[in-house]
Amino acid sequence: MGLKIVATPIGNLSDISYRALETLKSVDAILCEDTRRTMKLITHFEISKALVSFNDNNASKKIPHLLEELKKGMNYALVSDAGMPVISDPGMKLVNECHENGIEVDVIPGPSAVVSAVAASGLNASHFVFLGFLPRGSKLRKTLREMFDIGIPVVFFESPYRIKDTLKEICAISPDSRIFVAREMTKVNQTFYRGNPCELCEKVDPIGEITVVLEWRKKF
């Protein structure tokens, strides 16, 4: 019984683990952000399971019922649209409540856009701060300046509609910093960009899912 946190591919379906597939086959139902995306995944692997929508909009309402079901012996798998659940998604609330209520939690590890981007970047990010999705407007500048003052490399997700503006903000703060932009990782159109933020403003193709690794460089 309990909640199984299951990592799913960030793009290439072949990246799913054997253990993840066996877990998805064994549970009573699968909690997912977008049932349409998860349906494509389980259909591809010929898995027939009930899908339960669980996202930012309905998590608070559904958690009490899910806790009752879990206490009765139901087995649920928790997946995100891509990659490792709970990282920048509402699964954190459910996992926390499971621990608070003595409900067993297990994790089936797998693909992560964060560590994949760090590994591919070649930048000095043996330790880093993960920021999830950055805020907008003046809060964006404040967040970036705070991170610049600390000087620790950062990793974050960015919308294709905002990536150029974010790079311009970084360019204004620290033009000599090194940036690695991973677009559509593991997919057919995977593209890696590396350079300083000022030059990448013109190079990055603002399409698809984007993960950024930023290594600050300060002038003394």
PDB file of C-alpha atoms in Angstrom, residues 3-6 31-33 53-60 63 66-67 70 77-81 84-99 105-106:
ATOM      1  CA  LEU A   3       2.117   6.316  -2.598  1.00  0.00           C
ATOM      2  CA  LYS A   4       4.692   5.594  -5.307  1.00  0.00           C
ATOM      3  CA  ILE A   5       6.544   8.591  -6.738  1.00  0.00           C
ATOM      4  CA  VAL A   6       7.386   7.553 -10.298  1.00  0.00           C
ATOM      5  CA  LEU A  31      -2.234  10.609 -10.195  1.00  0.00           C
ATOM      6  CA  CYS A  32      -1.124  12.943 -12.986  1.00  0.00           C
ATOM      7  CA  GLU A  33      -0.941  16.630 -13.847  1.00  0.00           C
ATOM      8  CA  SER A  53      -6.199  14.482 -12.409  1.00  0.00           C
ATOM      9  CA  PHE A  54      -3.993  16.001  -9.703  1.00  0.00           C
ATOM     10  CA  ASN A  55      -2.608  19.485 -10.305  1.00  0.00           C
ATOM     11  CA  ASP A  56      -2.244  22.979  -8.855  1.00  0.00           C
ATOM     12  CA  ASN A  57      -5.914  23.736  -9.436  1.00  0.00           C
ATOM     13  CA  ASN A  58      -7.402  20.759  -7.589  1.00  0.00           C
ATOM     14  CA  ALA A  59      -4.691  19.422  -5.242  1.00  0.00           C
ATOM     15  CA  SER A  60      -6.041  21.031  -2.061  1.00  0.00           C
ATOM     16  CA  ILE A  63      -5.704  15.491  -0.938  1.00  0.00           C
ATOM     17  CA  LEU A  66      -6.684  10.602  -1.434  1.00  0.00           C
ATOM     18  CA  LEU A  67      -5.384  10.274   2.118  1.00  0.00           C
ATOM     19  CA  LEU A  70      -4.459   5.451   0.883  1.00  0.00           C
ATOM     20  CA  ALA A  77       1.400   6.216  -8.416  1.00  0.00           C
ATOM     21  CA  LEU A  78       2.235   9.909  -8.638  1.00  0.00           C
ATOM     22  CA  VAL A  79       3.676  11.149 -11.939  1.00  0.00           C
ATOM     23  CA  SER A  80       4.330  14.559 -13.439  1.00  0.00           C
ATOM     24  CA  ASP A  81       3.972  15.557 -17.074  1.00  0.00           C
ATOM     25  CA  MET A  84      10.716  13.568 -11.559  1.00  0.00           C
ATOM     26  CA  PRO A  85       7.471  14.387  -9.716  1.00  0.00           C
ATOM     27  CA  VAL A  86       7.325  16.816  -6.785  1.00  0.00           C
ATOM     28  CA  ILE A  87      10.020  19.063  -8.340  1.00  0.00           C
ATOM     29  CA  SER A  88       8.097  22.278  -9.088  1.00  0.00           C
ATOM     30  CA  ASP A  89       4.697  20.562  -8.990  1.00  0.00           C
ATOM     31  CA  PRO A  90       1.874  20.074  -6.432  1.00  0.00           C
ATOM     32  CA  GLY A  91       2.978  16.549  -5.552  1.00  0.00           C
ATOM     33  CA  MET A  92       5.020  17.990  -2.679  1.00  0.00           C
ATOM     34  CA  LYS A  93       1.835  18.739  -0.719  1.00  0.00           C
ATOM     35  CA  LEU A  94       0.558  15.191  -1.057  1.00  0.00           C
ATOM     36  CA  VAL A  95       3.904  13.596  -0.185  1.00  0.00           C
ATOM     37  CA  ASN A  96       4.174  15.796   2.908  1.00  0.00           C
ATOM     38  CA  GLU A  97       0.662  14.840   4.040  1.00  0.00           C
ATOM     39  CA  CYS A  98       1.435  11.156   3.517  1.00  0.00           C
ATOM     40  CA  HIS A  99       4.427  11.422   5.848  1.00  0.00           C
ATOM     41  CA  VAL A 105       5.933   6.618   0.492  1.00  0.00           C
ATOM     42  CA  ASP A 106       8.259   5.044  -2.056  1.00  0.00           C
TER      43      ASP A 106
END
